[in-house]
mmCIF file of C-alpha atoms in Angstrom:
data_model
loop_
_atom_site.group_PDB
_atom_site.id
_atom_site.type_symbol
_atom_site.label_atom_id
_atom_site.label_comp_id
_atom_site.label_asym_id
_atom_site.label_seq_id
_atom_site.Cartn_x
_atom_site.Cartn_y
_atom_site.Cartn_z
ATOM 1 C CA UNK A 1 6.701 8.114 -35.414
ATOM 2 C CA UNK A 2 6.462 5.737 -32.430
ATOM 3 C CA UNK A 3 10.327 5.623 -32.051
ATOM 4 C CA UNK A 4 10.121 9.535 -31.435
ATOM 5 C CA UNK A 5 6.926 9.066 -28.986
ATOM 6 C CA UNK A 6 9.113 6.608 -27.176
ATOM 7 C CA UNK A 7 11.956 8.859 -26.918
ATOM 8 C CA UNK A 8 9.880 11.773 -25.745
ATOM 9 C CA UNK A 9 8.250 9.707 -22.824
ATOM 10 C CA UNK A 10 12.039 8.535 -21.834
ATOM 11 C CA UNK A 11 13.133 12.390 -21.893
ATOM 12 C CA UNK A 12 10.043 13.296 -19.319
ATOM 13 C CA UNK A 13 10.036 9.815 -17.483
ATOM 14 C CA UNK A 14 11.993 10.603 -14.566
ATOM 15 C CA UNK A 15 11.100 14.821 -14.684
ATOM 16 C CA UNK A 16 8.522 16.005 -12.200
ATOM 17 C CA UNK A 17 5.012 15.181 -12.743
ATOM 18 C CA UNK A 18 3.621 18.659 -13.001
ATOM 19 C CA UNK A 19 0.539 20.328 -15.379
ATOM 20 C CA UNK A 20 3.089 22.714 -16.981
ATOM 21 C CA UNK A 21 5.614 20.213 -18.054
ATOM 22 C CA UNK A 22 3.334 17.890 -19.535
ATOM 23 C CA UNK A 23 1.745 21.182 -21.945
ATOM 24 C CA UNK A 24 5.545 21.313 -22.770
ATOM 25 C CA UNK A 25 5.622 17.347 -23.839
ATOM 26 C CA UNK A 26 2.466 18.127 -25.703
ATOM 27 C CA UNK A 27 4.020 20.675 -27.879
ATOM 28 C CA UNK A 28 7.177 19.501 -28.329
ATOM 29 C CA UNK A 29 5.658 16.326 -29.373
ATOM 30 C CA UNK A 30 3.318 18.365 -32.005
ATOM 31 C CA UNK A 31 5.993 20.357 -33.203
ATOM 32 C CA UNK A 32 8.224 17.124 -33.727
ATOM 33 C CA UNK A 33 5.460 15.805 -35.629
ATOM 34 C CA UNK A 34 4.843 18.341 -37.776
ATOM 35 C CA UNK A 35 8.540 18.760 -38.494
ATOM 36 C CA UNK A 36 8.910 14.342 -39.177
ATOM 37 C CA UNK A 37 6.164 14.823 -41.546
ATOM 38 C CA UNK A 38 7.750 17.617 -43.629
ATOM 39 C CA UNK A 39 10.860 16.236 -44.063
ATOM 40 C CA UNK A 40 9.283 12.507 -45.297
ATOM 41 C CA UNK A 41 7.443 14.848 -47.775
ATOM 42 C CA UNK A 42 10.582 16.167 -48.892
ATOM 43 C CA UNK A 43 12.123 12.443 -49.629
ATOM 44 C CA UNK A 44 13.671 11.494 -46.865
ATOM 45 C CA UNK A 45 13.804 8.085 -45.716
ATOM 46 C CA UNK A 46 12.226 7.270 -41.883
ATOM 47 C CA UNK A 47 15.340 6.932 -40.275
ATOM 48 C CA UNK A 48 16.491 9.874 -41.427
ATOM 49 C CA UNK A 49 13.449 12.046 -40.484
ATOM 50 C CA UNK A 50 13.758 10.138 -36.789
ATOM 51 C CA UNK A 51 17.046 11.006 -36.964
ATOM 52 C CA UNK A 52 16.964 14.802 -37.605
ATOM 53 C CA UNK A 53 13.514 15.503 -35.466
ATOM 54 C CA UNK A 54 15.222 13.865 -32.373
ATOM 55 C CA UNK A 55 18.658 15.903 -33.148
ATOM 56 C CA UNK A 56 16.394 19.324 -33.501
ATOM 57 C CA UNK A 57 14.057 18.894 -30.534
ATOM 58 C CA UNK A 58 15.577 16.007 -28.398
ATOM 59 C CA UNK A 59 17.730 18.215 -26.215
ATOM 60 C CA UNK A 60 15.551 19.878 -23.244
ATOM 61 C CA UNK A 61 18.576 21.236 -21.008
ATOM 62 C CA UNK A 62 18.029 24.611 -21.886
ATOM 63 C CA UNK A 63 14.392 24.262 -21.027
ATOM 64 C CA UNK A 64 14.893 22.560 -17.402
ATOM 65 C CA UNK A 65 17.776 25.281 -16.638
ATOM 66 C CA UNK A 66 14.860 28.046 -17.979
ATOM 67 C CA UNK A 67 12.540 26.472 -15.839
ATOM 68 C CA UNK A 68 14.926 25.831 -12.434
ATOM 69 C CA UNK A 69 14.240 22.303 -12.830
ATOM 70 C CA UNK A 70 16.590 19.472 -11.417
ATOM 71 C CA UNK A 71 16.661 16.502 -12.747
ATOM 72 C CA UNK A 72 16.927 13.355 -10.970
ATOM 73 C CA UNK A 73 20.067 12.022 -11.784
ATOM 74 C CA UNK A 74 19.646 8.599 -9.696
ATOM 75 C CA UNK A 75 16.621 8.102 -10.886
ATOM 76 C CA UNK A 76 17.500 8.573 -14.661
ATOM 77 C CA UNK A 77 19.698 5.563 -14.825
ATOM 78 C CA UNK A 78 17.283 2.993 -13.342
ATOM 79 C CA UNK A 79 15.418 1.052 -15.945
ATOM 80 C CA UNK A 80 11.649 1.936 -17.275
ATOM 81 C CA UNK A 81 9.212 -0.595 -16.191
ATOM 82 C CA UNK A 82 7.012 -2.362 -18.855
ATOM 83 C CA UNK A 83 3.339 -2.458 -18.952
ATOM 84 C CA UNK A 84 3.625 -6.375 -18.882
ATOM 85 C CA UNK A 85 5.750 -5.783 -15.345
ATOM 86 C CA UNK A 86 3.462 -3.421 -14.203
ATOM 87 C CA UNK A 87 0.023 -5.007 -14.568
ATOM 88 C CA UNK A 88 2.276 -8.397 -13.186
ATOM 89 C CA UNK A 89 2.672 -6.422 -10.075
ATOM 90 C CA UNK A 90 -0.817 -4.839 -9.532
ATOM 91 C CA UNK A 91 -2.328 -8.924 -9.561
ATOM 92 C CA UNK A 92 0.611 -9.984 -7.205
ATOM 93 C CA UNK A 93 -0.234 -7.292 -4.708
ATOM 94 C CA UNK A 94 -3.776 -7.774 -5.005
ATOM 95 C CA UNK A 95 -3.240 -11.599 -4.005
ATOM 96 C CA UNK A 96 -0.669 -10.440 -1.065
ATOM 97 C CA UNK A 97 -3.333 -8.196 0.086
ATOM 98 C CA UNK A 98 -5.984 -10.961 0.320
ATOM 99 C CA UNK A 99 -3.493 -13.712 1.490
ATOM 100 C CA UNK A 100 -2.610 -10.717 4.263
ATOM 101 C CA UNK A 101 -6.004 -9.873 4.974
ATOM 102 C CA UNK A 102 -6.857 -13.551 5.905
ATOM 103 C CA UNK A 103 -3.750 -14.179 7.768
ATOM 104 C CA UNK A 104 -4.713 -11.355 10.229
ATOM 105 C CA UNK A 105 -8.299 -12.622 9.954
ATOM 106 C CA UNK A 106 -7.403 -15.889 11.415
ATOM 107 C CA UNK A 107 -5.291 -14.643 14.302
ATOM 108 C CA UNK A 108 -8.017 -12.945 15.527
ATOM 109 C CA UNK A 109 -10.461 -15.554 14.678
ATOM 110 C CA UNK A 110 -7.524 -17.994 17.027
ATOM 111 C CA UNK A 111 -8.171 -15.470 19.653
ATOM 112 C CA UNK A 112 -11.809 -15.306 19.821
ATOM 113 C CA UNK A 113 -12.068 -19.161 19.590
ATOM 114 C CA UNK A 114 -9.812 -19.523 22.757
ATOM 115 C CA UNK A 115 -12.488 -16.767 24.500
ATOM 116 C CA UNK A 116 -15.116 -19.045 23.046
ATOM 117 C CA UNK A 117 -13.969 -22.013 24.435
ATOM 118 C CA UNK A 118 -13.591 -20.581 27.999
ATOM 119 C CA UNK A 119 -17.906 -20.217 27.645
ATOM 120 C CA UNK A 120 -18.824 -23.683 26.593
ATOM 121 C CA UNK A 121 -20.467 -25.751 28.663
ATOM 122 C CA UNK A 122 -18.910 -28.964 29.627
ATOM 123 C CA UNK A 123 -15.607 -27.521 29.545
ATOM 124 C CA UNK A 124 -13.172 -27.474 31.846
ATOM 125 C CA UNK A 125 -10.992 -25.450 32.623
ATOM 126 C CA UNK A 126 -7.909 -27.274 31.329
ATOM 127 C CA UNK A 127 -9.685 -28.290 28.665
ATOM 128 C CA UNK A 128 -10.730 -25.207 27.307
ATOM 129 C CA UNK A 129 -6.780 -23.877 27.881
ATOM 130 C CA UNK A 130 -5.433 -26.531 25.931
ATOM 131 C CA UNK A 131 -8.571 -26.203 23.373
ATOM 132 C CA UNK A 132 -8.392 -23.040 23.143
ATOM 133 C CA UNK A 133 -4.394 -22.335 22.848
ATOM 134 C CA UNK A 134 -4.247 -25.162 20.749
ATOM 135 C CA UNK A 135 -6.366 -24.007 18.359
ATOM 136 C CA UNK A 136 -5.023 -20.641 18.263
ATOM 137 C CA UNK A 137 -1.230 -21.467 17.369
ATOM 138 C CA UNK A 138 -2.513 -23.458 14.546
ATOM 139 C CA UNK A 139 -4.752 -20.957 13.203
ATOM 140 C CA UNK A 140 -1.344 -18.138 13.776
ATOM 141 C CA UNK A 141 0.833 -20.833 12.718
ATOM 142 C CA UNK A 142 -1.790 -21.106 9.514
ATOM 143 C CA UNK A 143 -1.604 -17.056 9.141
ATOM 144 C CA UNK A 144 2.170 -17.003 9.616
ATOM 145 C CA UNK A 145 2.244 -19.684 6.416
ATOM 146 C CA UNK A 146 0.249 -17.352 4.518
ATOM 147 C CA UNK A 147 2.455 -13.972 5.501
ATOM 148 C CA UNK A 148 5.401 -16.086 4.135
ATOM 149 C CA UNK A 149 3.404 -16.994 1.226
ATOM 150 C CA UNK A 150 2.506 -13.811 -0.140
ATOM 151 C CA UNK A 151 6.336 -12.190 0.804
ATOM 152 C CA UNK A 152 7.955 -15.089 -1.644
ATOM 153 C CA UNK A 153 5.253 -13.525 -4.174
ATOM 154 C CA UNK A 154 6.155 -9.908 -4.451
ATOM 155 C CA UNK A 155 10.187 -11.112 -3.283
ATOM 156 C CA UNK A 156 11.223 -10.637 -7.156
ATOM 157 C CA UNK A 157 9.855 -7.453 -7.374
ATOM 158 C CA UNK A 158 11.653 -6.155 -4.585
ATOM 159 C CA UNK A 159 13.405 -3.277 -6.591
ATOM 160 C CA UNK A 160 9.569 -1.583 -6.239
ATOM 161 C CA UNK A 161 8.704 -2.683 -2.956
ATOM 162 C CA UNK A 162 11.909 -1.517 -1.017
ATOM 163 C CA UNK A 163 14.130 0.382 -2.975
ATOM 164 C CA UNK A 164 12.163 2.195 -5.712
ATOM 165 C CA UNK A 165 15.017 1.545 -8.206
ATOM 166 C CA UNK A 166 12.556 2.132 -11.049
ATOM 167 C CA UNK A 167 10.897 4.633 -13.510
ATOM 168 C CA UNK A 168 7.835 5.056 -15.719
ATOM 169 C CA UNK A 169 7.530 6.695 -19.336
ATOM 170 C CA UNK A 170 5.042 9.406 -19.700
ATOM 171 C CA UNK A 171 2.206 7.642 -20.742
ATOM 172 C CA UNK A 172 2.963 4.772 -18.508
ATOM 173 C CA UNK A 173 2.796 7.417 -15.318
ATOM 174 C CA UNK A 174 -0.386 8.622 -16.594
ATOM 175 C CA UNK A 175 -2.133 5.491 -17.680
ATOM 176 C CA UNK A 176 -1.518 4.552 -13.763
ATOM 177 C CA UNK A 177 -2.701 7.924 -12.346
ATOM 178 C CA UNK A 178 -5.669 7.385 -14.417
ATOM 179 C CA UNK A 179 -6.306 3.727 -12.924
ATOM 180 C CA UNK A 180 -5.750 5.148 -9.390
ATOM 181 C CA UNK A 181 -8.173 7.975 -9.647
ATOM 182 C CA UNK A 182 -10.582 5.571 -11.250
ATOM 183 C CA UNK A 183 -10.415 3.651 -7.915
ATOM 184 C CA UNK A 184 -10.181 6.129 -5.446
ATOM 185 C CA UNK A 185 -14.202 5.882 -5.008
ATOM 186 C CA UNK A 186 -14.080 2.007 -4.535
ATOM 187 C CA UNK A 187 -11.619 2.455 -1.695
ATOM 188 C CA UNK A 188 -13.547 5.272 -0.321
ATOM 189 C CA UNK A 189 -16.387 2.963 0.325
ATOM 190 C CA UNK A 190 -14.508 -0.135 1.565
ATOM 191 C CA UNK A 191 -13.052 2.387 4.071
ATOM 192 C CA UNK A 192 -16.660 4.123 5.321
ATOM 193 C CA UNK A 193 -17.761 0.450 5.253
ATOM 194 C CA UNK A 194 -14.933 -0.745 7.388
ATOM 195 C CA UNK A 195 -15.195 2.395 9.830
ATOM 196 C CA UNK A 196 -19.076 1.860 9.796
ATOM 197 C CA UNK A 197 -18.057 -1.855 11.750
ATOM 198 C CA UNK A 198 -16.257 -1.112 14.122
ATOM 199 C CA UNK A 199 -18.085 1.572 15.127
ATOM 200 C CA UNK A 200 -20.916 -1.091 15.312
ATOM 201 C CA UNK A 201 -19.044 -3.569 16.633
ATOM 202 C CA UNK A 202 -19.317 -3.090 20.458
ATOM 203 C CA UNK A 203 -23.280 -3.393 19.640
ATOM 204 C CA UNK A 204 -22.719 -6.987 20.064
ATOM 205 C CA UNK A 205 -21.383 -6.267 23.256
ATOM 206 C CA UNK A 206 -24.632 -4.098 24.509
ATOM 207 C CA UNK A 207 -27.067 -6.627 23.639
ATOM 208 C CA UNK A 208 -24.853 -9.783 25.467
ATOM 209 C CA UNK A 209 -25.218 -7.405 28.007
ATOM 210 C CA UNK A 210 -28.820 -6.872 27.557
ATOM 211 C CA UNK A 211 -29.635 -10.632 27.462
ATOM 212 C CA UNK A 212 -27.353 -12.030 30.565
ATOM 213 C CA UNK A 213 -24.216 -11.639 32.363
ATOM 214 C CA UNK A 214 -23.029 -15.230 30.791
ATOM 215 C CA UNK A 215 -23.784 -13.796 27.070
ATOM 216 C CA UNK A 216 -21.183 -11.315 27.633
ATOM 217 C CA UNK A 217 -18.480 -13.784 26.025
ATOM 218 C CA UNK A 218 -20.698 -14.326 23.208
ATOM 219 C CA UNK A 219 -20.558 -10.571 22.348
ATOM 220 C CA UNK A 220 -16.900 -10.377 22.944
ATOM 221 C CA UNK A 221 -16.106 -12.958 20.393
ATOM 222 C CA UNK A 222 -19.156 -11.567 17.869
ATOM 223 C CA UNK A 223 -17.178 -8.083 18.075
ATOM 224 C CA UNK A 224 -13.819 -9.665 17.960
ATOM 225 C CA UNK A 225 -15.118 -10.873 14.553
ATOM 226 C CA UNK A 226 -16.685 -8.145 12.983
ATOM 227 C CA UNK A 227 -13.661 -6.127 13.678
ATOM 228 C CA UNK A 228 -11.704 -8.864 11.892
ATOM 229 C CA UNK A 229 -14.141 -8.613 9.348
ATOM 230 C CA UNK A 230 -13.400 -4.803 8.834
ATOM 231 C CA UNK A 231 -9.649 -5.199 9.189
ATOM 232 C CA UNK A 232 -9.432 -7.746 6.464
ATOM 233 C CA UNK A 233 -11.184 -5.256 4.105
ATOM 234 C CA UNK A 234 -8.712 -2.183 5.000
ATOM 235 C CA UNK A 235 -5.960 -4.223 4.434
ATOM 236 C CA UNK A 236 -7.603 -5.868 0.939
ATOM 237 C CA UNK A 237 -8.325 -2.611 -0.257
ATOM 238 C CA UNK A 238 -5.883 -0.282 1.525
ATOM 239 C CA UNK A 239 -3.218 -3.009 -0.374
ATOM 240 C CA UNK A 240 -4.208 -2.291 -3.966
ATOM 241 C CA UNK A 241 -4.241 1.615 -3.178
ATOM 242 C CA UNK A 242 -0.722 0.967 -1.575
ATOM 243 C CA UNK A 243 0.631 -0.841 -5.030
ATOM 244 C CA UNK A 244 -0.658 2.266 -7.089
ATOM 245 C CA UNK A 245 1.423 4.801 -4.427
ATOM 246 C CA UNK A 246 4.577 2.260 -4.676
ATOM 247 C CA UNK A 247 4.154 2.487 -8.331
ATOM 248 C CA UNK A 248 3.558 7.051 -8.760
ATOM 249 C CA UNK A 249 6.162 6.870 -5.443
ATOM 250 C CA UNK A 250 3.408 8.765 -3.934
ATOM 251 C CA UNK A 251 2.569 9.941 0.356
ATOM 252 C CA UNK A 252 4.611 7.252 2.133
ATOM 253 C CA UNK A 253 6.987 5.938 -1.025
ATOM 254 C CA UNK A 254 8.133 9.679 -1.214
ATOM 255 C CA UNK A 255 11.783 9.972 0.173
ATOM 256 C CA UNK A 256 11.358 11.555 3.207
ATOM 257 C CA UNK A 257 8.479 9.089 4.042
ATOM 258 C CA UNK A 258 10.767 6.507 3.422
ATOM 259 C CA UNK A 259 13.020 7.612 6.691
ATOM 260 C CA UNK A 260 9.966 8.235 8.756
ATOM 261 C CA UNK A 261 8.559 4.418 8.094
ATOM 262 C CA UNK A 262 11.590 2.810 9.380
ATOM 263 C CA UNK A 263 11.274 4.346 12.862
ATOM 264 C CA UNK A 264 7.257 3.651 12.665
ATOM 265 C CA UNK A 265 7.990 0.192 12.023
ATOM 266 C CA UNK A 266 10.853 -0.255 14.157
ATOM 267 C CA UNK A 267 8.289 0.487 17.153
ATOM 268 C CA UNK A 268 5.744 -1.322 15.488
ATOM 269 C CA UNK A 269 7.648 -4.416 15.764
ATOM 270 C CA UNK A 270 8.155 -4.027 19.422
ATOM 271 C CA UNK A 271 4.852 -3.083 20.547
ATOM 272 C CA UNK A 272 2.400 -5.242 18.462
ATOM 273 C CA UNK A 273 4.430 -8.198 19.622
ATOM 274 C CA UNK A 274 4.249 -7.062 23.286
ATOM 275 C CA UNK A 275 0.104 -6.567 23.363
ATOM 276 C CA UNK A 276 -0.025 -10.332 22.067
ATOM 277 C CA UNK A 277 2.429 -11.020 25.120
ATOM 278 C CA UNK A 278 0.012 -9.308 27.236
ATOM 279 C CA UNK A 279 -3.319 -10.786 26.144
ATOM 280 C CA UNK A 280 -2.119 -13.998 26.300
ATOM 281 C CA UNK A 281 -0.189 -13.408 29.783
ATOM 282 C CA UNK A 282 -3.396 -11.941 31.578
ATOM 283 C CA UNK A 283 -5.676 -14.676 30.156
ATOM 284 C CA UNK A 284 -4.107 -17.589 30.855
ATOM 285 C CA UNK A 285 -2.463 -16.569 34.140
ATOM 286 C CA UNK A 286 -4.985 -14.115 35.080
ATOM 287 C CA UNK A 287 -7.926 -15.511 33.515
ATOM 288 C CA UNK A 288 -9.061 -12.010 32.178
ATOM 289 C CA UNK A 289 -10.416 -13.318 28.645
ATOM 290 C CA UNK A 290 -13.632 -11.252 29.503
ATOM 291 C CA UNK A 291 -11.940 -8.262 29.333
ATOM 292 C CA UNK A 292 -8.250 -8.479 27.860
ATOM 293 C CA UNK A 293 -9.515 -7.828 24.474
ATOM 294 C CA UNK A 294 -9.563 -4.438 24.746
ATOM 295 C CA UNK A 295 -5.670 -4.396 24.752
ATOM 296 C CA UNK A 296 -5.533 -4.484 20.995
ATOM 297 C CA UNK A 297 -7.875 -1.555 20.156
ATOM 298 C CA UNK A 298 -6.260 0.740 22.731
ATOM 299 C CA UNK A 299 -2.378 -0.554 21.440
ATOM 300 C CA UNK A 300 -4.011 0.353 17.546
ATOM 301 C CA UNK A 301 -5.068 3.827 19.130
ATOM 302 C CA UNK A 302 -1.869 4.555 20.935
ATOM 303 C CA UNK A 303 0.249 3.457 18.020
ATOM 304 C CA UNK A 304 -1.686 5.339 15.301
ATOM 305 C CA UNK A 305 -1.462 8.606 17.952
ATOM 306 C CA UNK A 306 2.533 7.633 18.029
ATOM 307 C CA UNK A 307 2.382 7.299 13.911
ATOM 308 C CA UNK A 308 0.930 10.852 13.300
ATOM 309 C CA UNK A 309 2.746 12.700 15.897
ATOM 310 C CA UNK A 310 5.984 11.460 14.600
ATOM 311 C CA UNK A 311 4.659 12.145 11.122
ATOM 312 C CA UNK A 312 3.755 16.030 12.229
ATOM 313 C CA UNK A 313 7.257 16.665 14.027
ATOM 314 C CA UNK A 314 9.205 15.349 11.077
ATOM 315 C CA UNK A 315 7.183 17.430 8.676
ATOM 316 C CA UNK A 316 7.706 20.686 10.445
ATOM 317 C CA UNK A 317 11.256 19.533 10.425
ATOM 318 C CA UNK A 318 11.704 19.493 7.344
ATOM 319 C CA UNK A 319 9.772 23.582 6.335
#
């Protein structure tokens, strides 16, 4: 009986996910079962009843050309995952999420040091450059390591992560939906908790303010951190929902998202780039480390703007 529950997940693995065509698996899967059972209580041997149950009820193109439904023929020949592969590639993701999220941690913890530096007393100014810089390319050069790291983890699952050369039984798809529902709460909260930062964040800033003119820097770098704080747990969290979407080829594994990211991060990898470029440029030459953090809040806001206008026009493009 499991040989025919194995076929009938293959038949309806790369179909569309939808409420009526799982009732159909559900009754074709009864009905096969109550026909495998009759015919090993008239003698015959399991093979046999396999045989004749999956010769009766195995052929659904009738059904899909009742029903108007295509089926993905690309799809169809790329191999079904295994539970073993999949749970393999929810813990590597989770790691590449956490190795990410404190990669991008440091770099910002590099960049409130060198602000940090500039404050200290008994500093000069050379000294807190070279300090301060110094510091900061090891802690990026540290982060970089780690970015490298956790790419040669997911590399041999690649077939997921960039081409979506893959498909999932029935049961398989649903087990996963299951798991993803289950954790939709969990990243719910790490999201109101990360908003709920950096909304706080620029407190810091008010009561540096409050206290002297010379605690300013002290609540730049205290709000530089707390935002890295908040950063590290979107990307922790936004990572393992993003290994479930990969997975169901959900919101931006879909096709058409597909096109739409490589134009998103084509400008991505121009303008986050250029902002470092410019924070460093009007610190060290122009000595604005008081205020030249706000360049990478305003790049996130213009570049998020960018990402869901684009998103929008290609949308109605395609109604």
């Amino acid at each position: 009986m499991n040989t025919i529950i194995d076929y009938l997940d293959n038949l309806f693995a790369t179909l569309p996910k939808t409420k009526q065509l799982e009732d159909i698996r559900a009754d074709m899967l009864a009905n096969m079962e109550d026909k495998y059972n009759e015919l090993k209580k008239l003698g015959k041997s399991e093979n046999e009843a396999i045989g004749i149950v999956i010769s009766e009820f195995g052929n659904i193109d009738e059904l899909l050309n009742e029903l108007d439904i295509q089926l993905d023929q690309k799809e169809a020949h790329f191999p079904l995952l295994l539970e073993e592969e999949i749970e393999d590639f929810l813990k590597t993701s989770k790691k590449t999420s956490m190795l990410t999220g404190l990669g991008v941690t440091l770099c910002m913890l590099g960049a409130a040091l060198l602000i940090l530096f500039f404050q200290l007393p008994n500093f000069s100014e050379l000294a807190a450059t070279t300090i301060g810089v110094t510091t900061l390319l090891v802690l990026v050069a540290i982060a970089v390591g780690l970015f490298i790291y956790g790419g040669m983890l997911k590399d041999k699952y690649k077939f997921i992560d960039e081409k979506g050369e893959f498909s999932l039984s029935f049961n398989t798809r649903k087990l996963l939906e299951d798991k993803k529902n289950a954790y939709q709460s969990t990243y719910a909260l790490s999201v109101i908790f990360g908003v709920i930062l950096c909304i706080l964040s620029p407190v810091s800033l008010f009561i540096a303010m409050a206290i002297s003119e010379e605690a300013v820097t002290y609540g730049v770098v205290a709000l530089l951190c707390i935002i890295a704080i908040a950063i590290n747990i979107f990307i922790y969290y936004g990572g393992i929902k993003d290994s479930y979407n990969r997975l169901l080829k959900l919101e931006e594994y879909s096709e058409r998202q597909k096109e739409e990211d490589k134009v998103v991060g084509a400008v991505a990898a121009i303008v986050w780039p250029l902002a470092v470029c410019i924070f460093l440029i009007s610190g060290l030459v122009y000595h604005q480390w008081h205020i030249n953090w706000i360049i990478f809040p305003i790049t996130g806001l213009l570049f998020g703007m960018f990402s869901a206008a684009y998103h929008i026009l290609k949308t109605k493009e395609t109604k």
